[in-house]
Amino acid sequence: MPAKKKAAEKPTSLKPSGKREENFFELVFEVARQIPKGRVTSYGAIAASLGAKSSSRMVGWAMNGCDKVKPKVPAHRVVNRNGMLTGKFHFSPPELMEQRLKKEGIKVKNDQVQDFKNVFWDPAEALGF
DNA sequence: CGCCTGACGAAAC
DNA sequence: GGTTTCGCCAGGC
Protein backbone atom coordinates (compact mmCIF):
# COMPACT_ATOMS: atom_id res chain seq x y z
CA MET A 1 0.00 0.00 0.00
CA PRO A 2 1.11 3.44 -0.73
CA ALA A 3 3.29 4.67 1.96
CA LYS A 4 1.90 7.55 3.85
CA LYS A 5 4.34 10.28 3.08
CA LYS A 6 3.75 12.62 5.92
CA ALA A 7 1.64 11.59 8.81
CA ALA A 8 0.87 14.85 10.47
CA GLU A 9 1.25 17.56 7.98
CA LYS A 10 -1.06 20.46 7.44
CA PRO A 11 0.40 22.92 9.91
CA THR A 12 -2.87 24.72 10.04
CA SER A 13 -2.83 26.99 12.95
CA LEU A 14 -6.56 26.96 13.23
CA LYS A 15 -8.76 23.99 13.45
CA PRO A 16 -12.38 24.08 12.37
CA SER A 17 -13.82 23.05 15.61
CA GLY A 18 -11.84 22.45 18.60
CA LYS A 19 -8.58 23.22 20.17
CA ARG A 20 -5.55 24.46 18.41
CA GLU A 21 -3.00 22.19 16.83
CA GLU A 22 -1.64 21.04 20.07
CA ASN A 23 -0.89 17.85 18.25
CA PHE A 24 2.06 19.52 16.64
CA PHE A 25 3.79 19.91 19.94
CA GLU A 26 2.94 16.37 20.84
CA LEU A 27 4.49 15.12 17.64
CA VAL A 28 7.62 17.08 18.34
CA PHE A 29 7.94 15.44 21.73
CA GLU A 30 7.27 12.06 20.27
CA VAL A 31 9.96 12.42 17.65
CA ALA A 32 12.41 13.79 20.18
CA ARG A 33 11.85 10.78 22.38
CA GLN A 34 12.65 8.49 19.49
CA ILE A 35 16.08 9.95 19.08
CA PRO A 36 18.48 7.05 19.57
CA LYS A 37 21.27 7.30 22.07
CA GLY A 38 24.42 8.84 20.74
CA ARG A 39 22.49 10.68 18.07
CA VAL A 40 21.28 14.24 17.69
CA THR A 41 18.86 16.03 15.44
CA SER A 42 17.93 19.56 14.59
CA TYR A 43 14.76 21.52 15.27
CA GLY A 44 14.29 22.13 11.60
CA ALA A 45 14.65 18.44 10.79
CA ILE A 46 11.88 17.57 13.20
CA ALA A 47 9.71 20.36 11.92
CA ALA A 48 10.39 19.31 8.35
CA SER A 49 9.42 15.72 9.06
CA LEU A 50 6.21 17.01 10.55
CA GLY A 51 5.52 19.10 7.50
CA ALA A 52 6.25 22.40 9.14
CA LYS A 53 9.80 23.03 8.10
CA SER A 54 9.07 26.71 8.18
CA SER A 55 8.02 26.46 11.77
CA SER A 56 11.37 25.32 13.05
CA ARG A 57 10.94 27.92 15.75
CA MET A 58 7.83 26.26 17.00
CA VAL A 59 9.81 23.08 17.58
CA GLY A 60 12.09 24.87 19.97
CA TRP A 61 9.07 26.54 21.46
CA ALA A 62 7.50 23.16 22.01
CA MET A 63 10.62 22.08 23.83
CA ASN A 64 9.75 24.74 26.32
CA GLY A 65 7.63 22.14 28.01
CA CYS A 66 9.92 19.22 27.34
CA ASP A 67 10.52 18.92 31.03
CA LYS A 68 6.82 18.96 31.80
CA VAL A 69 5.93 16.19 29.41
CA LYS A 70 5.81 12.57 30.28
CA PRO A 71 8.00 10.82 29.80
CA LYS A 72 10.64 13.44 29.82
CA VAL A 73 11.89 14.50 26.43
CA PRO A 74 15.62 14.32 25.74
CA ALA A 75 15.83 17.87 24.52
CA HIS A 76 19.57 17.72 25.00
CA ARG A 77 19.70 15.59 21.87
CA VAL A 78 18.15 18.35 19.85
CA VAL A 79 20.39 21.07 18.54
CA ASN A 80 20.12 23.67 15.86
CA ARG A 81 21.04 23.28 12.21
CA ASN A 82 24.55 24.37 13.03
CA GLY A 83 25.02 21.58 15.54
CA MET A 84 25.36 24.18 18.22
CA LEU A 85 23.83 23.71 21.65
CA THR A 86 21.72 26.77 21.42
CA GLY A 87 19.34 25.63 24.10
CA LYS A 88 21.93 24.61 26.63
CA PHE A 89 21.13 27.70 28.64
CA HIS A 90 17.63 26.44 29.20
CA PHE A 91 18.74 23.42 31.20
CA SER A 92 18.97 23.49 34.93
CA PRO A 93 22.69 23.61 34.68
CA PRO A 94 23.54 24.83 31.20
CA GLU A 95 26.35 22.37 31.10
CA LEU A 96 23.98 19.48 31.64
CA MET A 97 23.26 19.40 27.95
CA GLU A 98 26.78 18.84 26.74
CA GLN A 99 27.54 16.68 29.74
CA ARG A 100 24.70 14.41 28.77
CA LEU A 101 25.67 14.40 25.12
CA LYS A 102 29.23 13.50 26.00
CA LYS A 103 27.90 10.74 28.18
CA GLU A 104 26.01 9.38 25.21
CA GLY A 105 29.20 9.34 23.22
CA ILE A 106 28.73 12.60 21.38
CA LYS A 107 31.72 14.88 21.23
CA VAL A 108 30.95 18.43 22.15
CA LYS A 109 33.41 21.25 21.85
CA ASN A 110 32.76 24.88 22.46
CA ASP A 111 29.01 24.28 22.69
CA GLN A 112 29.23 22.68 19.30
CA VAL A 113 28.65 19.06 18.35
CA GLN A 114 31.65 17.49 16.67
CA ASP A 115 30.97 15.19 13.74
CA PHE A 116 27.52 16.60 13.71
CA LYS A 117 26.72 15.16 10.31
CA ASN A 118 27.97 11.83 11.55
CA VAL A 119 25.75 11.72 14.63
CA PHE A 120 22.89 13.48 12.95
CA TRP A 121 19.66 11.54 13.21
CA ASP A 122 16.99 12.11 10.63
CA PRO A 123 13.49 11.79 12.11
CA ALA A 124 11.91 11.48 8.69
CA GLU A 125 14.12 8.51 7.97
CA ALA A 126 13.29 6.87 11.26
CA LEU A 127 9.64 7.45 10.69
CA GLY A 128 9.86 5.43 7.54
CA PHE A 129 10.03 8.20 5.06
C1' DC B 1 -6.84 43.18 21.14
C1' DG B 2 -2.04 44.55 19.69
C1' DC B 3 2.94 44.34 20.32
C1' DC B 4 7.12 41.78 21.63
C1' DT B 5 9.62 37.90 22.39
C1' DG B 6 11.54 33.28 21.22
C1' DA B 7 15.65 26.65 22.36
C1' DC B 8 15.47 28.20 14.14
C1' DG B 9 16.45 28.67 9.28
C1' DA B 10 17.44 30.48 5.14
C1' DA B 11 18.34 34.43 2.36
C1' DA B 12 20.31 38.83 1.86
C1' DC B 13 24.15 42.00 2.37
C1' DG C 1 32.52 33.55 4.66
C1' DG C 2 30.64 36.23 8.64
C1' DT C 3 27.06 39.14 10.05
C1' DT C 4 22.42 40.85 9.75
C1' DT C 5 17.49 40.71 8.60
C1' DC C 6 13.19 38.68 7.50
C1' DG C 7 9.92 34.98 7.88
C1' DC C 8 7.46 31.58 10.62
C1' DC C 9 3.78 30.83 14.39
C1' DA C 10 2.46 30.63 18.98
C1' DG C 11 2.39 32.38 23.63
C1' DG C 12 2.98 35.99 27.10
C1' DC C 13 2.04 40.68 28.65
JSON list of N, CA and C (backbone and C1' of nucleotides) in Angstrom, two decimals, chain A residues 57-58 61 63 81 86, chain B residues 5-10:
[
{"chain": "A", "resi": 57, "resn": "ARG", "atom": "N", "xyz": [10.96, 27.21, 14.47]},
{"chain": "A", "resi": 57, "resn": "ARG", "atom": "CA", "xyz": [10.94, 27.92, 15.75]},
{"chain": "A", "resi": 57, "resn": "ARG", "atom": "C", "xyz": [9.96, 27.28, 16.71]},
{"chain": "A", "resi": 58, "resn": "MET", "atom": "N", "xyz": [8.86, 26.86, 16.17]},
{"chain": "A", "resi": 58, "resn": "MET", "atom": "CA", "xyz": [7.83, 26.26, 17.00]},
{"chain": "A", "resi": 58, "resn": "MET", "atom": "C", "xyz": [8.34, 25.01, 17.68]},
{"chain": "A", "resi": 61, "resn": "TRP", "atom": "N", "xyz": [10.09, 26.03, 20.54]},
{"chain": "A", "resi": 61, "resn": "TRP", "atom": "CA", "xyz": [9.07, 26.54, 21.46]},
{"chain": "A", "resi": 61, "resn": "TRP", "atom": "C", "xyz": [8.40, 25.38, 22.19]},
{"chain": "A", "resi": 63, "resn": "MET", "atom": "N", "xyz": [9.66, 22.61, 22.87]},
{"chain": "A", "resi": 63, "resn": "MET", "atom": "CA", "xyz": [10.62, 22.08, 23.83]},
{"chain": "A", "resi": 63, "resn": "MET", "atom": "C", "xyz": [10.56, 22.83, 25.15]},
{"chain": "A", "resi": 81, "resn": "ARG", "atom": "N", "xyz": [20.53, 23.74, 13.50]},
{"chain": "A", "resi": 81, "resn": "ARG", "atom": "CA", "xyz": [21.04, 23.28, 12.21]},
{"chain": "A", "resi": 81, "resn": "ARG", "atom": "C", "xyz": [22.57, 23.34, 12.19]},
{"chain": "A", "resi": 86, "resn": "THR", "atom": "N", "xyz": [22.34, 25.47, 21.20]},
{"chain": "A", "resi": 86, "resn": "THR", "atom": "CA", "xyz": [21.72, 26.77, 21.42]},
{"chain": "A", "resi": 86, "resn": "THR", "atom": "C", "xyz": [20.83, 26.79, 22.66]},
{"chain": "B", "resi": 5, "resn": "DT", "atom": "P", "xyz": [11.15, 42.84, 22.05]},
{"chain": "B", "resi": 5, "resn": "DT", "atom": "O5'", "xyz": [11.12, 41.31, 22.49]},
{"chain": "B", "resi": 5, "resn": "DT", "atom": "C5'", "xyz": [10.66, 40.97, 23.81]},
{"chain": "B", "resi": 5, "resn": "DT", "atom": "C4'", "xyz": [10.42, 39.47, 23.91]},
{"chain": "B", "resi": 5, "resn": "DT", "atom": "C3'", "xyz": [11.62, 38.63, 23.44]},
{"chain": "B", "resi": 5, "resn": "DT", "atom": "O3'", "xyz": [11.95, 37.68, 24.44]},
{"chain": "B", "resi": 5, "resn": "DT", "atom": "C1'", "xyz": [9.62, 37.90, 22.39]},
{"chain": "B", "resi": 6, "resn": "DG", "atom": "P", "xyz": [13.40, 37.07, 24.41]},
{"chain": "B", "resi": 6, "resn": "DG", "atom": "O5'", "xyz": [13.09, 35.66, 23.72]},
{"chain": "B", "resi": 6, "resn": "DG", "atom": "C5'", "xyz": [12.20, 34.74, 24.36]},
{"chain": "B", "resi": 6, "resn": "DG", "atom": "C4'", "xyz": [12.07, 33.50, 23.48]},
{"chain": "B", "resi": 6, "resn": "DG", "atom": "C3'", "xyz": [13.39, 33.18, 22.76]},
{"chain": "B", "resi": 6, "resn": "DG", "atom": "O3'", "xyz": [13.85, 31.86, 23.09]},
{"chain": "B", "resi": 6, "resn": "DG", "atom": "C1'", "xyz": [11.54, 33.28, 21.22]},
{"chain": "B", "resi": 7, "resn": "DA", "atom": "P", "xyz": [15.52, 31.82, 23.15]},
{"chain": "B", "resi": 7, "resn": "DA", "atom": "O5'", "xyz": [15.78, 30.26, 22.97]},
{"chain": "B", "resi": 7, "resn": "DA", "atom": "C5'", "xyz": [17.07, 29.86, 22.48]},
{"chain": "B", "resi": 7, "resn": "DA", "atom": "C4'", "xyz": [16.96, 28.48, 21.88]},
{"chain": "B", "resi": 7, "resn": "DA", "atom": "C3'", "xyz": [15.92, 28.35, 20.77]},
{"chain": "B", "resi": 7, "resn": "DA", "atom": "O3'", "xyz": [16.52, 27.67, 19.68]},
{"chain": "B", "resi": 7, "resn": "DA", "atom": "C1'", "xyz": [15.65, 26.65, 22.36]},
{"chain": "B", "resi": 8, "resn": "DC", "atom": "P", "xyz": [17.16, 28.60, 18.58]},
{"chain": "B", "resi": 8, "resn": "DC", "atom": "O5'", "xyz": [16.30, 28.14, 17.31]},
{"chain": "B", "resi": 8, "resn": "DC", "atom": "C5'", "xyz": [15.77, 26.83, 17.22]},
{"chain": "B", "resi": 8, "resn": "DC", "atom": "C4'", "xyz": [15.49, 26.53, 15.76]},
{"chain": "B", "resi": 8, "resn": "DC", "atom": "C3'", "xyz": [16.75, 26.38, 14.90]},
{"chain": "B", "resi": 8, "resn": "DC", "atom": "O3'", "xyz": [16.52, 25.38, 13.91]},
{"chain": "B", "resi": 8, "resn": "DC", "atom": "C1'", "xyz": [15.47, 28.20, 14.14]},
{"chain": "B", "resi": 9, "resn": "DG", "atom": "P", "xyz": [17.64, 25.12, 12.84]},
{"chain": "B", "resi": 9, "resn": "DG", "atom": "O5'", "xyz": [17.17, 26.01, 11.61]},
{"chain": "B", "resi": 9, "resn": "DG", "atom": "C5'", "xyz": [15.85, 25.82, 11.09]},
{"chain": "B", "resi": 9, "resn": "DG", "atom": "C4'", "xyz": [15.73, 26.47, 9.73]},
{"chain": "B", "resi": 9, "resn": "DG", "atom": "C3'", "xyz": [17.02, 26.38, 8.91]},
{"chain": "B", "resi": 9, "resn": "DG", "atom": "O3'", "xyz": [16.70, 26.09, 7.56]},
{"chain": "B", "resi": 9, "resn": "DG", "atom": "C1'", "xyz": [16.45, 28.67, 9.28]},
{"chain": "B", "resi": 10, "resn": "DA", "atom": "P", "xyz": [17.86, 25.76, 6.51]},
{"chain": "B", "resi": 10, "resn": "DA", "atom": "O5'", "xyz": [17.53, 26.76, 5.31]},
{"chain": "B", "resi": 10, "resn": "DA", "atom": "C5'", "xyz": [16.19, 27.19, 5.08]},
{"chain": "B", "resi": 10, "resn": "DA", "atom": "C4'", "xyz": [16.20, 28.60, 4.51]},
{"chain": "B", "resi": 10, "resn": "DA", "atom": "C3'", "xyz": [17.32, 28.80, 3.48]},
{"chain": "B", "resi": 10, "resn": "DA", "atom": "O3'", "xyz": [16.81, 29.47, 2.34]},
{"chain": "B", "resi": 10, "resn": "DA", "atom": "C1'", "xyz": [17.44, 30.48, 5.14]}
]
